[in-house]
Coordinates of C-alpha atoms and ligand atoms in Angstrom, one line a residue:
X1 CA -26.4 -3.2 -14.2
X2 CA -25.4 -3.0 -10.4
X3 CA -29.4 -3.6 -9.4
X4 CA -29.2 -6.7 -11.3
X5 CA -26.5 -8.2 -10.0
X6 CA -27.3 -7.1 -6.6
X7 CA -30.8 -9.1 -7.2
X8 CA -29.1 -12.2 -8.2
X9 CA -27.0 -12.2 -5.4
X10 CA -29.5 -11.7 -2.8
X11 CA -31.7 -14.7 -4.5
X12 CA -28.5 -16.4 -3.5
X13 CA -28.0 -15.3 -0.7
X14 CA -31.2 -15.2 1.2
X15 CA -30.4 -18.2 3.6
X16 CA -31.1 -22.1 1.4
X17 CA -28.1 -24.1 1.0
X18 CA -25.3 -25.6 2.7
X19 CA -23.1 -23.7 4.4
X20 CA -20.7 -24.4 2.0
X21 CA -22.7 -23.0 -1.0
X22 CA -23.6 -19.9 1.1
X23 CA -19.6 -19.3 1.6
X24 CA -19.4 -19.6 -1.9
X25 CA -22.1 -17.3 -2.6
X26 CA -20.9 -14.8 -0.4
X27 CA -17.4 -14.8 -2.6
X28 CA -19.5 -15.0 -5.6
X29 CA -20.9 -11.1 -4.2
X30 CA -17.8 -9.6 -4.0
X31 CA -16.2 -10.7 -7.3
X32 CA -19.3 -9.4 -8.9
X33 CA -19.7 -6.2 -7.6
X34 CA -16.2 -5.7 -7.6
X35 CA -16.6 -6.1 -11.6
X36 CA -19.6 -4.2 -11.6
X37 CA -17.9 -1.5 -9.8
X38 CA -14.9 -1.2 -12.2
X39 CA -16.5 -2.5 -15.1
X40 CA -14.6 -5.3 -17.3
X41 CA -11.2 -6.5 -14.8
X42 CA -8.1 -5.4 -16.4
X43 CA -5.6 -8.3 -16.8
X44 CA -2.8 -7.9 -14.7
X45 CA 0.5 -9.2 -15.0
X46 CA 0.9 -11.2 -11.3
X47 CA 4.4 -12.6 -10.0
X48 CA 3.2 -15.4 -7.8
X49 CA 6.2 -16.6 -4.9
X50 CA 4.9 -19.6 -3.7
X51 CA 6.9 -22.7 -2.2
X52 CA 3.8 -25.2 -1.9
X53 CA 3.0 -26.5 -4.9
X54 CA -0.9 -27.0 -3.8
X55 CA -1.5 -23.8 -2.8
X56 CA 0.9 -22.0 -6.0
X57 CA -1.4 -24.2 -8.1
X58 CA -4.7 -22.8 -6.3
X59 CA -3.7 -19.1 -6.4
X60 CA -2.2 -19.6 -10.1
X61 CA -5.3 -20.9 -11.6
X62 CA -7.9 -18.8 -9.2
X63 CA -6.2 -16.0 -10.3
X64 CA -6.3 -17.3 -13.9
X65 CA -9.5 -17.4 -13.9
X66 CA -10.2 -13.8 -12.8
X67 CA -8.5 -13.2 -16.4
X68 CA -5.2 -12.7 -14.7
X69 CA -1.7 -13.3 -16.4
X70 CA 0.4 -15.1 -13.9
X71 CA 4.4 -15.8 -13.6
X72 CA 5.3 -18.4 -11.1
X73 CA 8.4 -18.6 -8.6
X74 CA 8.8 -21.0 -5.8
X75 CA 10.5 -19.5 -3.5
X76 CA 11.6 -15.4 -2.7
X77 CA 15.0 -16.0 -4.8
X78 CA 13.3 -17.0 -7.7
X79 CA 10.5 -14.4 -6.9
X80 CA 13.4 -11.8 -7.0
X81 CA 15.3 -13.0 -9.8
X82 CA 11.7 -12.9 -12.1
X83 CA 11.0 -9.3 -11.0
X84 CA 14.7 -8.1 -12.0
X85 CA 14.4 -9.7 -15.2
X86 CA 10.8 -8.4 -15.9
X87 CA 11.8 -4.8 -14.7
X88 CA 11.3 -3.4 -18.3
X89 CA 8.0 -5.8 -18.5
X90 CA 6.2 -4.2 -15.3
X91 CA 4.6 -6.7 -12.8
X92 CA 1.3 -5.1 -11.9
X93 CA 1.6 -6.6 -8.7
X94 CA 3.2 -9.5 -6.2
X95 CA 1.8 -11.8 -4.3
X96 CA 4.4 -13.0 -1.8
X97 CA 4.1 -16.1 0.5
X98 CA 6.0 -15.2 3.8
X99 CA 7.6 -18.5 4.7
X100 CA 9.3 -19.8 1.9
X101 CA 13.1 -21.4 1.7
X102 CA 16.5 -19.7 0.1
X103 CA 14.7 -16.7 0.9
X104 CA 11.9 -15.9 2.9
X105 CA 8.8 -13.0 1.8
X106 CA 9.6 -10.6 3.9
X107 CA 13.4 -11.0 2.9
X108 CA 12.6 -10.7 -1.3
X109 CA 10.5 -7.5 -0.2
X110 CA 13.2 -5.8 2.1
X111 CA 15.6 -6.6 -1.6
X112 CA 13.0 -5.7 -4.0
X113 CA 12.2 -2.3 -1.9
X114 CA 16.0 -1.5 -1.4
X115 CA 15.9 -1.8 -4.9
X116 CA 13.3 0.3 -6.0
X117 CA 14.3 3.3 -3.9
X118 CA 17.1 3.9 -6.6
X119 CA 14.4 4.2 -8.6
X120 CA 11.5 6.3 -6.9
X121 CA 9.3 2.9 -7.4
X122 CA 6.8 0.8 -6.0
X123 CA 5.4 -2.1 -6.7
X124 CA 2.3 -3.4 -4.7
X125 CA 3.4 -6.2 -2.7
X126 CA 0.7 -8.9 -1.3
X127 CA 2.1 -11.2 1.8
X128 CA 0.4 -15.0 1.6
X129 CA 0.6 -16.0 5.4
X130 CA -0.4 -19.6 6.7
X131 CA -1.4 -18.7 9.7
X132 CA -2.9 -15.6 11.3
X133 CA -1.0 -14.7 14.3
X134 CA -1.4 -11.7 16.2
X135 CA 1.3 -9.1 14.6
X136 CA 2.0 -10.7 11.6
X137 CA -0.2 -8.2 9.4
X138 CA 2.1 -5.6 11.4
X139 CA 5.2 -7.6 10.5
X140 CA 4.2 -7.7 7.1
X141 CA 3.4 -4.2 6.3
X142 CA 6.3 -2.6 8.1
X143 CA 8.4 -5.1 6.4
X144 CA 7.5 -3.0 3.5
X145 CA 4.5 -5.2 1.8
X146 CA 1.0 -3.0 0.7
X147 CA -1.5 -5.9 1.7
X148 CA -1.9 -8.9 3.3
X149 CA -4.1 -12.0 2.9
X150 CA -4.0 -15.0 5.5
X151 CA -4.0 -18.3 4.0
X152 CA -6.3 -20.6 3.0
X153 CA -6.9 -18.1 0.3
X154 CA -10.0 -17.9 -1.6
X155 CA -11.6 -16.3 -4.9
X156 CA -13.2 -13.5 -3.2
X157 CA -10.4 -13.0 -0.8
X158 CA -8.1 -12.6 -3.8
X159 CA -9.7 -10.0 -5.8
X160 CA -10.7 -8.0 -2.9
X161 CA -7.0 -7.3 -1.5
X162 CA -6.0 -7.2 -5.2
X163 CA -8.5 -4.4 -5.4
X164 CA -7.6 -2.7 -2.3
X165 CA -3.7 -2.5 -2.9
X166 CA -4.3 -1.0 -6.3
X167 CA -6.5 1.4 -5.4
X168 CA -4.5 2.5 -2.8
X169 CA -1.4 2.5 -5.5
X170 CA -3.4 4.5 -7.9
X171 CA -4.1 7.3 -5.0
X172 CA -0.7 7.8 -4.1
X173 CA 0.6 7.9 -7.9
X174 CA -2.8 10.1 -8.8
X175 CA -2.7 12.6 -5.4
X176 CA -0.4 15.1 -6.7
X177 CA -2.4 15.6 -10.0
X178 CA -5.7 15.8 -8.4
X179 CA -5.0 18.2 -5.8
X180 CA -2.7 20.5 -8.6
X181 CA -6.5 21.0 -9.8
X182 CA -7.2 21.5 -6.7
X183 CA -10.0 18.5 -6.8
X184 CA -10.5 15.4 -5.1
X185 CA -8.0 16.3 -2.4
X186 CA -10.2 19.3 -0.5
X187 CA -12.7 16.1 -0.3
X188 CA -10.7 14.1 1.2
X189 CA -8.8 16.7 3.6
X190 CA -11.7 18.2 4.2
X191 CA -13.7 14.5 5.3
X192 CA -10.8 14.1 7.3
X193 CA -11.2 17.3 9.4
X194 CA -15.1 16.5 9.5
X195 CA -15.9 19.1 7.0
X196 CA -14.6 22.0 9.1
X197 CA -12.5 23.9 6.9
X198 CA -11.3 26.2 9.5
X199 CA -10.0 23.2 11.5
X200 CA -8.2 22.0 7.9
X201 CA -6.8 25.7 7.3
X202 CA -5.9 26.2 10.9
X203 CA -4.1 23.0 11.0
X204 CA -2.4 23.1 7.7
X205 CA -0.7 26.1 8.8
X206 CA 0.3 24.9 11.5
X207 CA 2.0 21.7 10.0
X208 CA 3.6 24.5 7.8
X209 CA 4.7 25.8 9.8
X210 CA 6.5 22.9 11.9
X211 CA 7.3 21.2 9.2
X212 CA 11.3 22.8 8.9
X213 CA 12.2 21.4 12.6
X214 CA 11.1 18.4 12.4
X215 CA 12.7 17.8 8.9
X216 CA 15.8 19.3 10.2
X217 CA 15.9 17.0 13.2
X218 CA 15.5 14.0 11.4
X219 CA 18.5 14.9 8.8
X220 CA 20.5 15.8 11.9
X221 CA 19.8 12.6 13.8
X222 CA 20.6 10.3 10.4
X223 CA 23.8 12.9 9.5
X224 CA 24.7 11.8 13.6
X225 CA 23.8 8.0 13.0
X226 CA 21.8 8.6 16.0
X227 CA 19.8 6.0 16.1
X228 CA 16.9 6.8 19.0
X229 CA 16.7 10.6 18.4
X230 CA 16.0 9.8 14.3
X231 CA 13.1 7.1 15.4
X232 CA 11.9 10.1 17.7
X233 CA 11.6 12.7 15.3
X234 CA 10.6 10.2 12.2
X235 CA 7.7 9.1 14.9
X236 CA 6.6 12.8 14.7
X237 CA 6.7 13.8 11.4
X238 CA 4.5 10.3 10.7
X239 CA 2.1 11.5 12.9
X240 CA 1.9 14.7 11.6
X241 CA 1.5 14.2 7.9
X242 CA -0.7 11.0 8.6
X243 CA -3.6 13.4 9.3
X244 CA -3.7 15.0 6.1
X245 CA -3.6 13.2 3.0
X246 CA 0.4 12.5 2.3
X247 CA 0.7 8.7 2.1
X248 CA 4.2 8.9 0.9
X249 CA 5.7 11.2 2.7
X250 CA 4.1 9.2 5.5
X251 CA 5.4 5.9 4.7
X252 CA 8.9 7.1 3.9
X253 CA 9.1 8.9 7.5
X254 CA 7.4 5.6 8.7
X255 CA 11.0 3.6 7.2
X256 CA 13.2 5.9 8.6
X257 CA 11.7 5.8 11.9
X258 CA 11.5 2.0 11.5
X259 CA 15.4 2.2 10.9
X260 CA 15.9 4.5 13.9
X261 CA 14.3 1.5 16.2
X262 CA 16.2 -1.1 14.2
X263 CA 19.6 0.5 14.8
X264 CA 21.0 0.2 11.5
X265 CA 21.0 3.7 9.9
X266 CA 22.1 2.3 5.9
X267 CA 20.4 4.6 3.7
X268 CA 19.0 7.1 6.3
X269 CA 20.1 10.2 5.2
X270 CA 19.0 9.5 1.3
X271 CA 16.1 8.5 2.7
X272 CA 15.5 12.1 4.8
X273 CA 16.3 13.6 1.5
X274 CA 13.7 11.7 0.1
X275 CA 11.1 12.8 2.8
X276 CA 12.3 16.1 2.4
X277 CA 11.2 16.4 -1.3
X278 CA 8.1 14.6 -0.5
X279 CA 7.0 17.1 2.2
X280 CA 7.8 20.1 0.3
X281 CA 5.7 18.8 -2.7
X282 CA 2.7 18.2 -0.2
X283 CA 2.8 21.2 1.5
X284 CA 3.3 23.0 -2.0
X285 CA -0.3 21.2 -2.8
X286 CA -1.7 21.6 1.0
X287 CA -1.2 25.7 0.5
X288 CA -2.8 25.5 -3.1
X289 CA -6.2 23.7 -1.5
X290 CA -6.5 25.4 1.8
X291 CA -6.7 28.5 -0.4
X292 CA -9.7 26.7 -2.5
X293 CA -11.6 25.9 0.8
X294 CA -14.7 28.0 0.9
X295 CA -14.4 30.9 3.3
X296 CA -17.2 30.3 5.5
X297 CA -19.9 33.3 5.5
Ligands
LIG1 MN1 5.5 -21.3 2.3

């Protein structure tokens, strides 16, 4: 099935026609073998936040016709208001424009994520940006949003951050299962360390190992409401766990150490709690694999 398609595309692709039909071809490519990757697209239930009615109109029906199911909003209030209502309903996914009045993107994601750490949840969040200025994919994801797409958008452009969010959604929610089996996750820790499992073992003790002093300085420094020293040791516990395989842990010590720089320590110490759990659980899992690494001979 792939071979096929990849023929057809390349008959498309192989340099006749405009520009414009080469573009389209090239979008064409990745919508195909995106399908012919995952087989038949699920339909997903999108919130779209849009303020311009051209471009809600463009992403509503491009998405429409990728078999999508779409709920509008025009602006991050709305957007916010939609996803409260549909909490029992599940939105797969958001697509959020940034700049948008009564309440801008990154504003209904800072709610929406305050919101879902009641919870334990978290829905993938797209930002929509008009223009592509240096920092703004940075802005973006540390404002708490998964992917990022500049504007104008297009078909392919679409499906393939649509793609890449939920894939990386379905890791986090399907990492603890895999590496209980202890599958998958010796792969991927193991690709990681370039296939050196001593490196891995060697490593993974010693994260272990470090692991109760750097928790117990960032619960300190958020007990203190000290701002600098909890952005410190969040900083180092990020970079730690960011070379194994722990996105959440990772992301939650990323918010506390963005909190540390921003000042305002509000939900700090839940969040260290949070981290806490989240690091135990990995290392629980990261002592099951490195004892499922091959010895070497
Ligand atoms: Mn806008």
């Amino acid at each position: 099935m792939r071979s096929i398609v990849r023929r057809c595309v390349v008959a498309t692709l192989d340099g006749s026609g405009s520009r414009e039909q080469r573009a389209r071809a090239e979008e064409n490519r990745v919508l195909i073998e995106t399908a012919a990757l995952k087989g038949p697209t699920r339909q997903l239930n999108i919130l779209l936040a849009e303020d311009n009615p051209v471009n809600r109109v463009l992403a509503q029906k491009l998405l429409q016709k990728q078999g999508h199911k779409i709920t509008c909003a025009n602006n991050g209030k709305e957007a916010v208001q939609l996803w409260e209502q549909n909490a029992s309903q599940h939105f797969d996914i958001i697509l959020m424009d940034v700049q948008m009045p009564e309440m801008d993107g990154l504003q209904a994601t800072g709610y929406i994520r305050n919101k879902e750490k009641q919870f334990g949840q978290h829905i993938p969040i797209v930002a929509m940006t008009a223009h592509a200025m240096k920092g703004d994919r940075e802005r973006c994801l540390d404002g708490g949003m998964d992917g990022y797409i500049s504007k104008p958008i297009t078909p392919g452009g679409l499906a393939k951050v649509i793609e890449e969010v939920l894939t990386a959604a379905a890791s986090l929610t399907a990492a603890p299962e895999a590496a209980a089996k202890g599958e998958t996750m010796d792969e991927e820790l193991l690709a990681r360390f370039g296939g050196d499992a001593d490196l891995l073992r060697e490593l993974a003790e010693l994260f272990i190992q470090s692991c109760p002093k750097m928790l117990e300085d960032i619960r300190d420094a958020a007990h203190k409401h000290d701002a600098k020293a909890l952005e410190r040791a969040a900083h180092s516990l990020k970079g730690c766990v960011g070379n194994f395989f722990s996105q959440g842990a990772r992301e939650t010590a990323q918010r506390l150490e963005l909190l540390g720089r921003s000042g305002d320590l509000a939900g700090a110490e839940e969040l260290a709690h949070t981290l806490e759990e989240q690091v135990a659980e990995f290392n629980r899992a990261l002592a099951r694999n490195i004892e499922t690494v091959q010895q070497p001979h």
